Amino acid sequence: MALINENYLKLPGNYLFSEIARRVEQFKAEHPKADMIRLGIGDVTRPLPGAVIEAMKKAVDEMGRPETFRGYGPEQGYDFLAKKIIENDLTPRGIEAAVDEVFVSDGAKSDTANFQELFGLNNIFAVTDPVYPVYVDSNVMAGRTGVHKDGKFDRVVYLPCTEENGMKPALPSARVDMIYLCFPNNPTGMTLSREELKKWVDHARENRSIILFDAAYEAFIREDGVPHSIFEIEGAREVAVEFRSFSKTAGFTGTRCAYTIVPKEVKVYDAKGEGYSLNSLWLRRQTTKFNGVSYPVQAAAAAVYSEEGKKQVKELIDYYMENARIIREGLRKAGYKVFGGVNAPYIWMKTPDQLSSWDFFDRLMRTANVVGTPGAGFGANGEGYFRLTAFGTRENTIEALERIATKM
Ligand SMILES: *Cc1c(COP(=O)(O)O)cnc(C)c1O
């Protein structure tokens, strides 16, 4: 008899997006003529930049000729892409990284989910609340979270991000070994300043803990003084790993390419206190369990850094950030309290009239036919909040805000 990995039984169900889909389907069945606008899921709507498409086509042609055909590539990605990443994303910000510290992958979701494998099961980890659900769920599957009670796991340290603390988490009061941070944040759209991020790096250095830093939205940062990378902070190379993705930045959600920076200094320890390089461990993990991103996709990702590519990606981000401005200002004008949307494609709003986030979801769907994401789906501290995304089309974004202003 095959036994189940009982950790999977502890998962609190794929409640959020399936519940949203269920409610939308039901509403559409009752109101078949309703013109729904979806500003809920974090997927992009603009097509891939032209430079990316050109590079992908060329690479596909290369795969069709014996002299240029490529089979298995390096599991950690081609040097040509890692070099472009370093030259364009890291060096200009004063970040040093070697080619073998950049690991190309098929997604920041898989990397943030897989990385916990390198840590002992007795580690205690901290996450912000609300939070992107992948960090907690992947640790549940691994068996690192204890039991689920009253919406929380008893071995997870939740760091509340509330209006009182400006959506910026306080350092944990008890010792933790791993810390997941995501800034600019999904779902709140908020960021940390250099000084704020430095507190985390210092804390990690004092405790020999490791920060797993998700920078999937760094390209959306508009304000000066907001670090794009944790490695802009002194000492971070000793204690941090950073996840980045072409998904939101360059429209790769359906194409799949991302990268993770693992400095050689970062160490995890055995019971005797002997240190082991996370970089070597991640290489070992990836070479065993991953066979690399396809050549046409890596060639496409490299084109993001061509002159044309950079221009087109900038236009893409400008487009979404203009949507963010429309949503942020429109909501504010309509009397809502809003966060984010300045350095991130997410707008986090307080629900009016003390409504629960699901009650506001229903009201918005029924009254304005606009679909967003209830904050409660991201954690206990998301209750009473609601997320709208700037990834819709311009037309839909304008129309949605007009409806909110006039109908709600
Ligand atoms: C969208 C998103 C990612 C990107 O995931 P990919 O697998 O690269 O598409 C990573 N982290 C957060 C917080 C996200 O919202």
Coordinates of C-alpha atoms and ligand atoms in Angstrom, one line a residue:
M1 CA 0.0 0.0 0.0
A2 CA 1.4 3.3 -1.0
L3 CA 1.4 5.9 1.8
I4 CA 0.8 9.5 1.2
N5 CA 3.2 12.3 2.2
E6 CA 1.1 13.4 5.1
N7 CA 2.5 16.9 4.9
Y8 CA 0.3 17.4 1.9
L9 CA -2.8 16.8 4.1
K10 CA -1.8 19.9 6.1
L11 CA -2.1 22.3 3.1
P12 CA -5.0 24.7 3.7
G13 CA -6.4 23.9 0.2
N14 CA -6.1 26.0 -3.0
Y15 CA -8.8 28.2 -1.6
L16 CA -8.1 31.6 -3.0
F17 CA -8.1 31.5 -6.8
S18 CA -10.5 28.5 -7.0
E19 CA -12.9 30.3 -4.7
I20 CA -12.6 33.5 -6.8
A21 CA -13.3 31.4 -10.0
R22 CA -16.3 29.7 -8.4
R23 CA -17.9 33.0 -7.4
V24 CA -17.3 34.6 -10.8
E25 CA -18.7 31.6 -12.6
Q26 CA -21.8 31.6 -10.4
F27 CA -22.3 35.3 -11.0
K28 CA -21.9 35.0 -14.7
A29 CA -24.4 32.1 -14.8
E30 CA -26.9 34.4 -13.1
H31 CA -26.0 37.5 -15.1
P32 CA -24.8 36.2 -18.5
K33 CA -24.7 39.8 -20.0
A34 CA -22.5 41.2 -17.3
D35 CA -19.2 42.6 -18.8
M36 CA -16.7 41.5 -16.3
I37 CA -13.3 43.1 -15.9
R38 CA -10.6 41.0 -14.2
L39 CA -8.0 42.9 -12.2
G40 CA -7.4 39.9 -9.9
I41 CA -4.7 37.4 -10.9
G42 CA -1.1 38.5 -11.2
D43 CA -0.7 37.7 -14.8
V44 CA 0.4 40.1 -17.5
T45 CA -1.7 41.0 -20.6
R46 CA 0.8 42.7 -23.0
P47 CA 2.5 40.5 -25.6
L48 CA 6.3 39.7 -25.5
P49 CA 8.5 42.5 -26.8
G50 CA 9.5 42.4 -30.5
A51 CA 13.2 41.9 -29.7
V52 CA 12.4 38.9 -27.6
I53 CA 10.2 37.3 -30.3
E54 CA 13.0 37.9 -32.9
A55 CA 15.6 36.3 -30.8
M56 CA 13.4 33.3 -30.0
K57 CA 12.6 32.7 -33.7
K58 CA 16.3 32.9 -34.6
A59 CA 17.1 30.4 -31.8
V60 CA 14.4 28.1 -33.0
D61 CA 15.9 28.2 -36.5
E62 CA 19.3 27.4 -35.0
M63 CA 17.8 24.3 -33.3
G64 CA 16.7 23.1 -36.8
R65 CA 20.1 23.1 -38.3
P66 CA 22.7 20.4 -37.5
E67 CA 25.6 22.9 -37.2
T68 CA 23.8 25.1 -34.7
F69 CA 21.6 22.5 -33.0
R70 CA 22.0 22.3 -29.2
G71 CA 21.1 19.5 -26.9
Y72 CA 21.2 19.6 -23.1
G73 CA 22.6 22.9 -21.9
P74 CA 24.2 23.6 -18.6
E75 CA 21.6 23.0 -15.8
Q76 CA 22.4 26.4 -14.3
G77 CA 21.9 28.3 -17.6
Y78 CA 24.1 29.4 -20.4
D79 CA 27.0 31.8 -19.7
F80 CA 25.8 34.1 -22.4
L81 CA 22.6 34.9 -20.4
A82 CA 24.3 35.0 -17.0
K83 CA 26.8 37.5 -18.3
K84 CA 24.1 39.7 -19.7
I85 CA 22.3 39.6 -16.4
I86 CA 25.4 40.6 -14.5
E87 CA 26.3 43.4 -17.0
N88 CA 22.8 44.9 -17.0
D89 CA 21.0 44.1 -13.8
L90 CA 23.8 43.9 -11.3
T91 CA 27.0 45.8 -12.2
P92 CA 25.3 49.1 -12.8
R93 CA 23.9 48.9 -9.3
G94 CA 27.3 48.2 -7.8
I95 CA 26.6 44.6 -7.2
E96 CA 29.4 42.1 -7.8
A97 CA 28.5 38.6 -8.9
A98 CA 30.3 35.9 -10.7
V99 CA 28.8 33.9 -13.6
D100 CA 28.6 30.8 -11.3
E101 CA 26.6 32.7 -8.8
V102 CA 23.7 33.3 -11.2
F103 CA 21.4 30.3 -11.7
V104 CA 19.0 30.6 -14.6
S105 CA 15.7 28.7 -14.1
D106 CA 12.2 28.3 -15.4
G107 CA 10.6 30.5 -12.7
A108 CA 10.9 32.3 -9.5
K109 CA 8.0 30.3 -8.2
S110 CA 9.8 27.1 -8.6
D111 CA 13.1 28.5 -7.2
T112 CA 11.4 30.1 -4.1
A113 CA 9.5 26.8 -3.6
N114 CA 12.5 24.5 -4.1
F115 CA 15.2 26.5 -2.3
Q116 CA 13.9 25.4 1.2
E117 CA 15.1 21.9 0.4
L118 CA 18.7 23.0 1.3
F119 CA 17.7 23.7 4.9
G120 CA 17.2 21.3 7.8
L121 CA 13.6 20.5 8.8
N122 CA 14.1 21.9 12.2
N123 CA 14.8 25.4 10.9
I124 CA 12.2 28.0 12.0
F125 CA 11.3 30.4 9.2
A126 CA 9.6 33.8 9.2
V127 CA 7.3 35.2 6.5
T128 CA 5.5 38.5 6.2
D129 CA 1.7 38.4 6.6
P130 CA 0.1 38.9 4.1
V131 CA 2.4 37.0 1.7
Y132 CA 2.7 35.3 -1.7
P133 CA 1.5 31.8 -0.7
V134 CA 4.3 29.8 -2.3
Y135 CA 6.8 30.3 0.6
V136 CA 4.6 28.8 3.3
D137 CA 3.0 26.1 1.1
S138 CA 6.4 24.7 -0.1
N139 CA 7.6 24.5 3.5
V140 CA 4.3 22.8 4.5
M141 CA 5.0 20.1 1.8
A142 CA 8.5 19.6 3.2
G143 CA 7.2 19.2 6.8
R144 CA 8.7 22.3 8.4
T145 CA 5.6 24.1 9.6
G146 CA 3.9 22.1 12.4
V147 CA 0.2 22.0 12.7
H148 CA -2.4 24.3 11.2
K149 CA -4.7 26.0 13.8
D150 CA -6.8 29.1 13.5
G151 CA -5.4 30.0 10.1
K152 CA -1.8 29.7 11.2
F153 CA 1.0 27.1 11.4
D154 CA 2.4 26.8 14.9
R155 CA 6.1 26.6 13.7
V156 CA 5.9 29.5 11.3
V157 CA 6.8 33.0 12.5
Y158 CA 4.4 35.5 10.9
L159 CA 5.6 39.1 10.6
P160 CA 2.5 41.3 10.4
C161 CA 2.4 44.0 7.7
T162 CA -0.3 46.3 8.9
E163 CA -1.4 49.9 8.5
E164 CA 0.1 50.6 11.9
N165 CA 3.6 49.6 10.8
G166 CA 3.2 51.0 7.2
M167 CA 3.2 47.5 5.8
K168 CA 6.8 47.1 6.8
P169 CA 7.5 44.1 9.0
A170 CA 9.2 44.4 12.4
L171 CA 12.2 42.1 13.1
P172 CA 11.1 38.8 14.7
S173 CA 11.3 38.9 18.5
A174 CA 12.3 35.2 18.7
R175 CA 15.2 33.7 16.8
V176 CA 14.5 32.5 13.2
D177 CA 16.7 30.6 10.8
M178 CA 15.2 31.5 7.4
I179 CA 13.5 34.7 6.5
Y180 CA 11.4 35.2 3.4
L181 CA 11.1 38.8 2.2
C182 CA 9.5 40.0 -0.9
F183 CA 9.9 43.7 -1.9
P184 CA 8.4 45.4 -3.8
N185 CA 5.7 43.3 -2.1
N186 CA 3.0 41.1 -3.5
P187 CA 0.3 41.7 -2.4
T188 CA 0.8 45.1 -0.7
G189 CA 2.9 46.8 -3.4
M190 CA 5.0 48.4 -0.6
T191 CA 8.8 48.6 -0.5
L192 CA 11.6 48.8 2.1
S193 CA 14.2 51.6 2.1
R194 CA 17.9 51.0 2.1
E195 CA 18.0 51.6 5.9
E196 CA 15.1 49.3 6.5
L197 CA 16.5 46.5 4.5
K198 CA 19.9 47.0 6.2
K199 CA 18.3 46.2 9.5
W200 CA 17.3 42.8 8.1
V201 CA 20.7 42.1 6.7
D202 CA 22.3 43.0 10.1
H203 CA 19.8 40.9 12.0
A204 CA 20.6 37.9 9.7
R205 CA 24.3 38.4 10.1
E206 CA 24.0 38.5 13.9
N207 CA 21.9 35.3 14.0
R208 CA 23.5 33.5 11.1
S209 CA 20.1 33.2 9.5
I210 CA 19.4 33.5 5.8
I211 CA 17.2 35.9 3.9
L212 CA 15.4 34.5 0.9
F213 CA 14.7 37.7 -1.0
D214 CA 12.1 37.7 -3.7
A215 CA 12.8 40.7 -6.0
A216 CA 10.4 39.6 -8.8
Y217 CA 9.0 43.2 -9.0
E218 CA 12.3 45.2 -8.8
A219 CA 11.8 46.5 -12.3
F220 CA 8.7 48.4 -11.2
I221 CA 10.5 50.5 -8.7
R222 CA 10.2 54.2 -9.6
E223 CA 11.5 56.1 -6.6
D224 CA 15.1 56.7 -5.8
G225 CA 16.4 55.3 -2.6
V226 CA 14.5 52.0 -2.9
P227 CA 17.0 49.2 -3.3
H228 CA 16.4 47.0 -6.3
S229 CA 18.4 44.2 -4.9
I230 CA 19.3 43.0 -1.4
F231 CA 22.9 42.9 -2.6
E232 CA 22.9 46.7 -2.6
I233 CA 23.2 46.4 1.1
E234 CA 26.6 45.9 2.7
G235 CA 27.1 42.4 4.1
A236 CA 24.1 40.8 2.2
R237 CA 26.4 38.5 0.3
E238 CA 27.0 36.6 3.6
V239 CA 23.4 36.0 4.3
A240 CA 21.1 36.4 1.3
V241 CA 19.8 34.7 -1.8
E242 CA 17.8 36.7 -4.3
F243 CA 15.1 35.5 -6.7
R244 CA 14.3 37.4 -9.9
S245 CA 12.1 36.7 -12.9
F246 CA 11.5 37.8 -16.4
S247 CA 7.8 37.0 -15.9
K248 CA 6.3 40.4 -14.9
T249 CA 9.2 42.4 -16.2
A250 CA 9.3 41.3 -19.8
G251 CA 6.0 39.3 -20.2
F252 CA 7.5 35.9 -19.7
T253 CA 4.7 34.4 -17.5
G254 CA 3.9 31.9 -20.3
T255 CA 7.5 31.6 -21.6
R256 CA 9.2 30.8 -18.3
C257 CA 12.6 32.2 -17.4
A258 CA 14.0 33.5 -14.1
Y259 CA 17.2 33.6 -12.2
T260 CA 18.5 33.2 -8.6
I261 CA 21.6 34.8 -7.3
V262 CA 23.4 32.6 -4.7
P263 CA 26.7 34.2 -3.5
K264 CA 29.5 31.9 -2.6
E265 CA 29.8 33.4 0.9
V266 CA 26.3 32.3 2.1
K267 CA 26.6 29.3 4.4
V268 CA 24.4 26.9 6.3
Y269 CA 25.8 24.9 9.2
D270 CA 25.8 21.4 10.5
A271 CA 25.3 20.4 14.2
K272 CA 29.0 20.9 14.9
G273 CA 28.9 24.4 13.5
E274 CA 30.7 23.6 10.3
G275 CA 29.6 25.8 7.4
Y276 CA 28.6 24.6 3.9
S277 CA 28.3 26.8 0.8
L278 CA 24.7 27.3 -0.3
N279 CA 26.0 28.0 -3.8
S280 CA 27.5 24.5 -4.0
L281 CA 24.4 22.9 -2.5
W282 CA 22.0 24.7 -5.0
L283 CA 24.3 23.7 -7.9
R284 CA 24.1 20.1 -6.7
R285 CA 20.3 20.3 -6.3
Q286 CA 19.8 21.9 -9.7
T287 CA 22.1 19.6 -11.6
T288 CA 20.2 16.6 -10.1
K289 CA 16.6 17.8 -10.3
F290 CA 16.6 20.3 -13.1
N291 CA 17.8 20.1 -16.7
G292 CA 17.9 23.8 -17.6
V293 CA 15.8 26.2 -19.5
S294 CA 15.4 25.6 -23.2
Y295 CA 17.9 27.4 -25.5
P296 CA 15.2 29.4 -27.4
V297 CA 13.9 30.7 -24.1
Q298 CA 17.3 31.7 -22.8
A299 CA 18.1 33.4 -26.1
A300 CA 14.8 35.2 -25.8
A301 CA 15.7 36.3 -22.3
A302 CA 19.1 37.6 -23.4
A303 CA 17.3 39.8 -25.9
V304 CA 15.7 41.6 -23.0
Y305 CA 19.1 43.2 -22.6
S306 CA 19.6 44.3 -26.2
E307 CA 19.2 48.0 -27.0
E308 CA 15.8 47.4 -28.6
G309 CA 14.8 44.9 -25.8
K310 CA 15.6 47.4 -23.1
K311 CA 13.5 50.1 -24.8
Q312 CA 10.6 47.7 -25.3
V313 CA 10.7 46.4 -21.8
K314 CA 10.7 49.9 -20.4
E315 CA 7.6 50.7 -22.5
L316 CA 5.9 47.6 -21.1
I317 CA 6.6 48.6 -17.5
D318 CA 5.6 52.2 -18.2
Y319 CA 2.3 50.9 -19.5
Y320 CA 1.6 48.9 -16.4
M321 CA 2.8 51.6 -14.1
E322 CA 0.5 54.1 -15.8
N323 CA -2.4 51.6 -15.0
A324 CA -1.1 51.5 -11.4
R325 CA -1.3 55.3 -11.3
I326 CA -4.9 55.3 -12.7
I327 CA -6.0 52.7 -10.2
R328 CA -4.3 54.4 -7.2
E329 CA -5.5 57.9 -7.9
G330 CA -8.9 56.7 -9.0
L331 CA -9.5 54.8 -5.8
R332 CA -8.1 57.7 -3.7
K333 CA -10.4 60.1 -5.5
A334 CA -13.3 57.8 -4.8
G335 CA -12.5 58.0 -1.1
Y336 CA -10.6 54.7 -0.6
K337 CA -7.5 54.3 1.5
V338 CA -4.8 52.8 -0.8
F339 CA -1.3 51.5 -0.5
G340 CA 1.3 50.5 -3.1
G341 CA 1.1 51.1 -6.8
V342 CA 4.0 53.5 -6.7
N343 CA 6.9 51.1 -7.0
A344 CA 4.9 48.0 -7.8
P345 CA 2.1 46.8 -10.1
Y346 CA -0.2 46.1 -7.1
I347 CA -2.6 48.3 -5.3
W348 CA -3.6 47.3 -1.8
M349 CA -6.8 49.0 -0.6
K350 CA -8.6 49.0 2.7
T351 CA -12.1 47.7 2.3
P352 CA -14.8 50.4 3.1
D353 CA -17.4 50.1 5.8
Q354 CA -15.5 47.5 7.7
L355 CA -16.4 44.9 5.1
S356 CA -14.5 41.6 5.1
S357 CA -12.3 41.2 2.1
W358 CA -14.7 38.5 0.7
D359 CA -17.8 40.7 1.2
F360 CA -16.0 43.5 -0.6
F361 CA -15.1 41.1 -3.4
D362 CA -18.8 40.3 -3.8
R363 CA -19.9 43.9 -3.7
L364 CA -17.3 44.9 -6.3
M365 CA -18.2 42.0 -8.6
R366 CA -22.0 42.5 -8.3
T367 CA -22.1 46.3 -8.4
A368 CA -19.2 47.2 -10.7
N369 CA -18.6 43.8 -12.4
V370 CA -14.9 44.2 -11.4
V371 CA -13.0 41.2 -10.1
G372 CA -10.1 41.7 -7.7
T373 CA -8.4 39.5 -5.0
P374 CA -9.5 39.4 -1.4
G375 CA -6.7 40.2 1.0
A376 CA -7.6 37.4 3.3
G377 CA -6.3 35.0 0.7
F378 CA -2.8 36.2 1.4
G379 CA -2.9 35.7 5.2
A380 CA -4.7 36.6 8.4
N381 CA -3.4 40.2 8.2
G382 CA -4.8 40.6 4.7
E383 CA -8.4 40.6 6.1
G384 CA -10.1 43.9 5.6
Y385 CA -7.9 44.6 2.5
F386 CA -8.2 44.0 -1.2
R387 CA -5.7 43.7 -4.1
L388 CA -6.1 45.2 -7.6
T389 CA -3.4 44.6 -10.2
A390 CA -2.1 47.0 -12.9
F391 CA -1.6 44.1 -15.3
G392 CA -4.9 44.6 -17.1
T393 CA -5.3 46.5 -20.4
R394 CA -5.4 50.3 -20.3
E395 CA -9.0 50.2 -21.6
N396 CA -10.2 47.8 -18.9
T397 CA -8.3 49.7 -16.2
I398 CA -9.9 53.0 -17.0
E399 CA -13.3 51.4 -17.4
A400 CA -13.0 49.6 -14.0
L401 CA -12.1 52.8 -12.2
E402 CA -14.9 54.6 -13.8
R403 CA -17.3 52.0 -12.6
I404 CA -15.9 52.1 -9.1
A405 CA -16.3 55.9 -9.0
T406 CA -19.9 55.9 -10.3
K407 CA -21.5 52.7 -9.2
M408 CA -20.0 51.8 -5.8
Ligands
LIG1 C1 4.8 36.4 -10.1 C2 5.7 36.2 -8.9 C3 6.9 35.5 -9.1 C4 7.3 35.1 -10.4 O1 7.1 33.7 -10.6 P1 7.6 33.1 -12.0 O2 7.6 31.6 -11.6 O3 9.0 33.5 -12.3 O4 6.6 33.4 -13.1 C5 7.7 35.4 -8.0 N1 7.4 35.9 -6.8 C6 6.3 36.6 -6.6 C7 6.0 37.2 -5.3 C8 5.4 36.8 -7.7 O5 4.3 37.5 -7.5

